[in-house]
Amino acid sequence: RRLYLSWDEAREMQRRGMILGGHSHRHLTLAALDEDSQRADIATCADLLHDRLGPQNSWPFSYPHGVPDDSFDEVTERTVVAQGFSCAFSTEVGANRRGQASTRIRRHDANDIAA
């Protein structure tokens, strides 16, 4: 339990200017679930965030495990958007390009970037 934030700590982070986002409810590989199960898991996540945190201008999402077409799929992407998340991050490494889907944002690990 020491590794996880409490809702009070999350609200304090928001008060100090941080944007918080979703990561699913049960941390399962979403693409392995049927559409109804994906929808229920992501909806529960969104509901908890909106019920327990303050308002934000945007609500990002980060896919559990984050591998495109393996841990999330088109159903997942549609569901994330339908639940009001503004964008979604994968674990795919690389640059992002203008016009790319906001539900497939790539990233760089700060540990891999030379100073």
PDB file of C-alpha atoms in Angstrom:
ATOM      1  CA  ARG A   1       0.000   0.000   0.000  1.00  0.00           C
ATOM      2  CA  ARG A   2       2.935   2.364   0.557  1.00  0.00           C
ATOM      3  CA  LEU A   3       3.612   2.370  -3.181  1.00  0.00           C
ATOM      4  CA  TYR A   4       0.185   3.773  -4.059  1.00  0.00           C
ATOM      5  CA  LEU A   5      -1.324   7.213  -3.610  1.00  0.00           C
ATOM      6  CA  SER A   6      -4.349   7.770  -1.458  1.00  0.00           C
ATOM      7  CA  TRP A   7      -7.191   9.830  -2.903  1.00  0.00           C
ATOM      8  CA  ASP A   8      -6.214  12.631  -0.497  1.00  0.00           C
ATOM      9  CA  GLU A   9      -2.656  12.594  -1.865  1.00  0.00           C
ATOM     10  CA  ALA A  10      -3.972  12.615  -5.440  1.00  0.00           C
ATOM     11  CA  ARG A  11      -6.192  15.623  -4.689  1.00  0.00           C
ATOM     12  CA  GLU A  12      -3.212  17.403  -3.114  1.00  0.00           C
ATOM     13  CA  MET A  13      -1.191  16.770  -6.277  1.00  0.00           C
ATOM     14  CA  GLN A  14      -4.023  18.314  -8.307  1.00  0.00           C
ATOM     15  CA  ARG A  15      -4.128  21.343  -5.991  1.00  0.00           C
ATOM     16  CA  ARG A  16      -0.410  21.807  -6.667  1.00  0.00           C
ATOM     17  CA  GLY A  17      -0.991  21.856 -10.428  1.00  0.00           C
ATOM     18  CA  MET A  18      -0.550  18.265 -11.565  1.00  0.00           C
ATOM     19  CA  ILE A  19      -2.832  16.651 -14.136  1.00  0.00           C
ATOM     20  CA  LEU A  20      -3.843  13.117 -13.203  1.00  0.00           C
ATOM     21  CA  GLY A  21      -5.177  10.473 -15.537  1.00  0.00           C
ATOM     22  CA  GLY A  22      -6.572   6.995 -15.874  1.00  0.00           C
ATOM     23  CA  HIS A  23      -4.800   3.667 -16.140  1.00  0.00           C
ATOM     24  CA  SER A  24      -7.825   1.301 -16.142  1.00  0.00           C
ATOM     25  CA  HIS A  25      -9.608  -0.079 -13.115  1.00  0.00           C
ATOM     26  CA  ARG A  26      -8.185  -3.588 -12.786  1.00  0.00           C
ATOM     27  CA  HIS A  27      -4.876  -3.116 -14.673  1.00  0.00           C
ATOM     28  CA  LEU A  28      -5.625  -5.940 -17.111  1.00  0.00           C
ATOM     29  CA  THR A  29      -4.444  -6.315 -20.686  1.00  0.00           C
ATOM     30  CA  LEU A  30      -7.432  -4.524 -22.189  1.00  0.00           C
ATOM     31  CA  ALA A  31      -7.176  -6.039 -25.686  1.00  0.00           C
ATOM     32  CA  ALA A  32      -7.619  -9.496 -24.131  1.00  0.00           C
ATOM     33  CA  LEU A  33     -11.075  -8.493 -22.856  1.00  0.00           C
ATOM     34  CA  ASP A  34     -14.282  -8.476 -24.868  1.00  0.00           C
ATOM     35  CA  GLU A  35     -15.810  -5.113 -25.753  1.00  0.00           C
ATOM     36  CA  ASP A  36     -18.282  -5.059 -22.842  1.00  0.00           C
ATOM     37  CA  SER A  37     -15.557  -5.895 -20.319  1.00  0.00           C
ATOM     38  CA  GLN A  38     -13.260  -3.205 -21.733  1.00  0.00           C
ATOM     39  CA  ARG A  39     -16.070  -0.680 -21.588  1.00  0.00           C
ATOM     40  CA  ALA A  40     -16.919  -1.591 -17.973  1.00  0.00           C
ATOM     41  CA  ASP A  41     -13.297  -1.453 -16.810  1.00  0.00           C
ATOM     42  CA  ILE A  42     -12.529   1.908 -18.446  1.00  0.00           C
ATOM     43  CA  ALA A  43     -15.886   3.383 -17.370  1.00  0.00           C
ATOM     44  CA  THR A  44     -15.248   2.374 -13.745  1.00  0.00           C
ATOM     45  CA  CYS A  45     -11.843   4.053 -13.933  1.00  0.00           C
ATOM     46  CA  ALA A  46     -13.337   7.265 -15.369  1.00  0.00           C
ATOM     47  CA  ASP A  47     -16.183   7.303 -12.840  1.00  0.00           C
ATOM     48  CA  LEU A  48     -13.808   6.921  -9.894  1.00  0.00           C
ATOM     49  CA  LEU A  49     -11.549   9.707 -11.150  1.00  0.00           C
ATOM     50  CA  HIS A  50     -14.451  12.113 -11.683  1.00  0.00           C
ATOM     51  CA  ASP A  51     -16.099  11.200  -8.373  1.00  0.00           C
ATOM     52  CA  ARG A  52     -12.987  11.411  -6.202  1.00  0.00           C
ATOM     53  CA  LEU A  53     -10.818  14.070  -7.815  1.00  0.00           C
ATOM     54  CA  GLY A  54     -11.334  17.682  -8.738  1.00  0.00           C
ATOM     55  CA  PRO A  55     -12.149  18.915 -12.243  1.00  0.00           C
ATOM     56  CA  GLN A  56      -9.380  19.147 -14.846  1.00  0.00           C
ATOM     57  CA  ASN A  57      -9.197  20.644 -18.340  1.00  0.00           C
ATOM     58  CA  SER A  58      -8.137  17.290 -19.749  1.00  0.00           C
ATOM     59  CA  TRP A  59      -8.038  13.688 -18.592  1.00  0.00           C
ATOM     60  CA  PRO A  60      -5.205  11.613 -20.090  1.00  0.00           C
ATOM     61  CA  PHE A  61      -5.124   7.813 -20.081  1.00  0.00           C
ATOM     62  CA  SER A  62      -2.170   5.432 -20.025  1.00  0.00           C
ATOM     63  CA  TYR A  63      -2.767   1.887 -21.247  1.00  0.00           C
ATOM     64  CA  PRO A  64      -1.751  -0.915 -18.876  1.00  0.00           C
ATOM     65  CA  HIS A  65       1.288  -2.586 -20.440  1.00  0.00           C
ATOM     66  CA  GLY A  66       0.915  -0.090 -23.329  1.00  0.00           C
ATOM     67  CA  VAL A  67       1.888  -2.217 -26.340  1.00  0.00           C
ATOM     68  CA  PRO A  68      -0.144  -1.238 -29.444  1.00  0.00           C
ATOM     69  CA  ASP A  69      -2.232  -4.062 -30.920  1.00  0.00           C
ATOM     70  CA  ASP A  70      -1.186  -6.382 -28.081  1.00  0.00           C
ATOM     71  CA  SER A  71      -2.345  -4.727 -24.866  1.00  0.00           C
ATOM     72  CA  PHE A  72      -4.796  -2.286 -26.435  1.00  0.00           C
ATOM     73  CA  ASP A  73      -6.732  -2.292 -29.691  1.00  0.00           C
ATOM     74  CA  GLU A  74      -9.237  -0.206 -31.681  1.00  0.00           C
ATOM     75  CA  VAL A  75     -12.036  -1.131 -29.260  1.00  0.00           C
ATOM     76  CA  THR A  76      -9.905   0.134 -26.376  1.00  0.00           C
ATOM     77  CA  GLU A  77      -9.122   3.367 -28.202  1.00  0.00           C
ATOM     78  CA  ARG A  78     -12.791   4.029 -29.020  1.00  0.00           C
ATOM     79  CA  THR A  79     -13.788   3.282 -25.439  1.00  0.00           C
ATOM     80  CA  VAL A  80     -11.143   5.593 -23.978  1.00  0.00           C
ATOM     81  CA  VAL A  81     -12.434   8.443 -26.162  1.00  0.00           C
ATOM     82  CA  ALA A  82     -16.084   7.620 -25.387  1.00  0.00           C
ATOM     83  CA  GLN A  83     -15.307   7.812 -21.657  1.00  0.00           C
ATOM     84  CA  GLY A  84     -13.998  11.356 -22.059  1.00  0.00           C
ATOM     85  CA  PHE A  85     -10.249  10.807 -21.893  1.00  0.00           C
ATOM     86  CA  SER A  86      -8.463  13.458 -23.946  1.00  0.00           C
ATOM     87  CA  CYS A  87      -5.526  11.332 -25.093  1.00  0.00           C
ATOM     88  CA  ALA A  88      -3.861   7.999 -24.374  1.00  0.00           C
ATOM     89  CA  PHE A  89      -0.244   6.970 -23.960  1.00  0.00           C
ATOM     90  CA  SER A  90       1.322   3.736 -25.142  1.00  0.00           C
ATOM     91  CA  THR A  91       4.732   2.401 -24.155  1.00  0.00           C
ATOM     92  CA  GLU A  92       5.896   2.572 -27.765  1.00  0.00           C
ATOM     93  CA  VAL A  93       9.152   4.512 -27.938  1.00  0.00           C
ATOM     94  CA  GLY A  94       9.497   7.235 -30.521  1.00  0.00           C
ATOM     95  CA  ALA A  95       8.599  10.686 -31.693  1.00  0.00           C
ATOM     96  CA  ASN A  96       5.024  11.835 -32.161  1.00  0.00           C
ATOM     97  CA  ARG A  97       3.990  13.389 -35.454  1.00  0.00           C
ATOM     98  CA  ARG A  98       1.373  15.930 -36.404  1.00  0.00           C
ATOM     99  CA  GLY A  99      -1.835  14.175 -37.390  1.00  0.00           C
ATOM    100  CA  GLN A 100      -1.151  10.970 -35.479  1.00  0.00           C
ATOM    101  CA  ALA A 101      -3.964   9.552 -33.358  1.00  0.00           C
ATOM    102  CA  SER A 102      -4.159  11.107 -29.893  1.00  0.00           C
ATOM    103  CA  THR A 103      -4.935   7.608 -28.587  1.00  0.00           C
ATOM    104  CA  ARG A 104      -1.481   6.270 -29.580  1.00  0.00           C
ATOM    105  CA  ILE A 105       0.965   8.749 -28.082  1.00  0.00           C
ATOM    106  CA  ARG A 106       4.530   7.433 -28.011  1.00  0.00           C
ATOM    107  CA  ARG A 107       7.017   8.335 -25.303  1.00  0.00           C
ATOM    108  CA  HIS A 108      10.672   8.507 -24.423  1.00  0.00           C
ATOM    109  CA  ASP A 109      11.989   7.250 -21.108  1.00  0.00           C
ATOM    110  CA  ALA A 110      13.905  10.083 -19.462  1.00  0.00           C
ATOM    111  CA  ASN A 111      16.546   7.529 -18.416  1.00  0.00           C
ATOM    112  CA  ASP A 112      17.268   6.798 -22.098  1.00  0.00           C
ATOM    113  CA  ILE A 113      17.848  10.424 -23.102  1.00  0.00           C
ATOM    114  CA  ALA A 114      21.441  11.608 -22.892  1.00  0.00           C
ATOM    115  CA  ALA A 115      21.957  14.889 -21.106  1.00  0.00           C
TER     116      ALA A 115
END
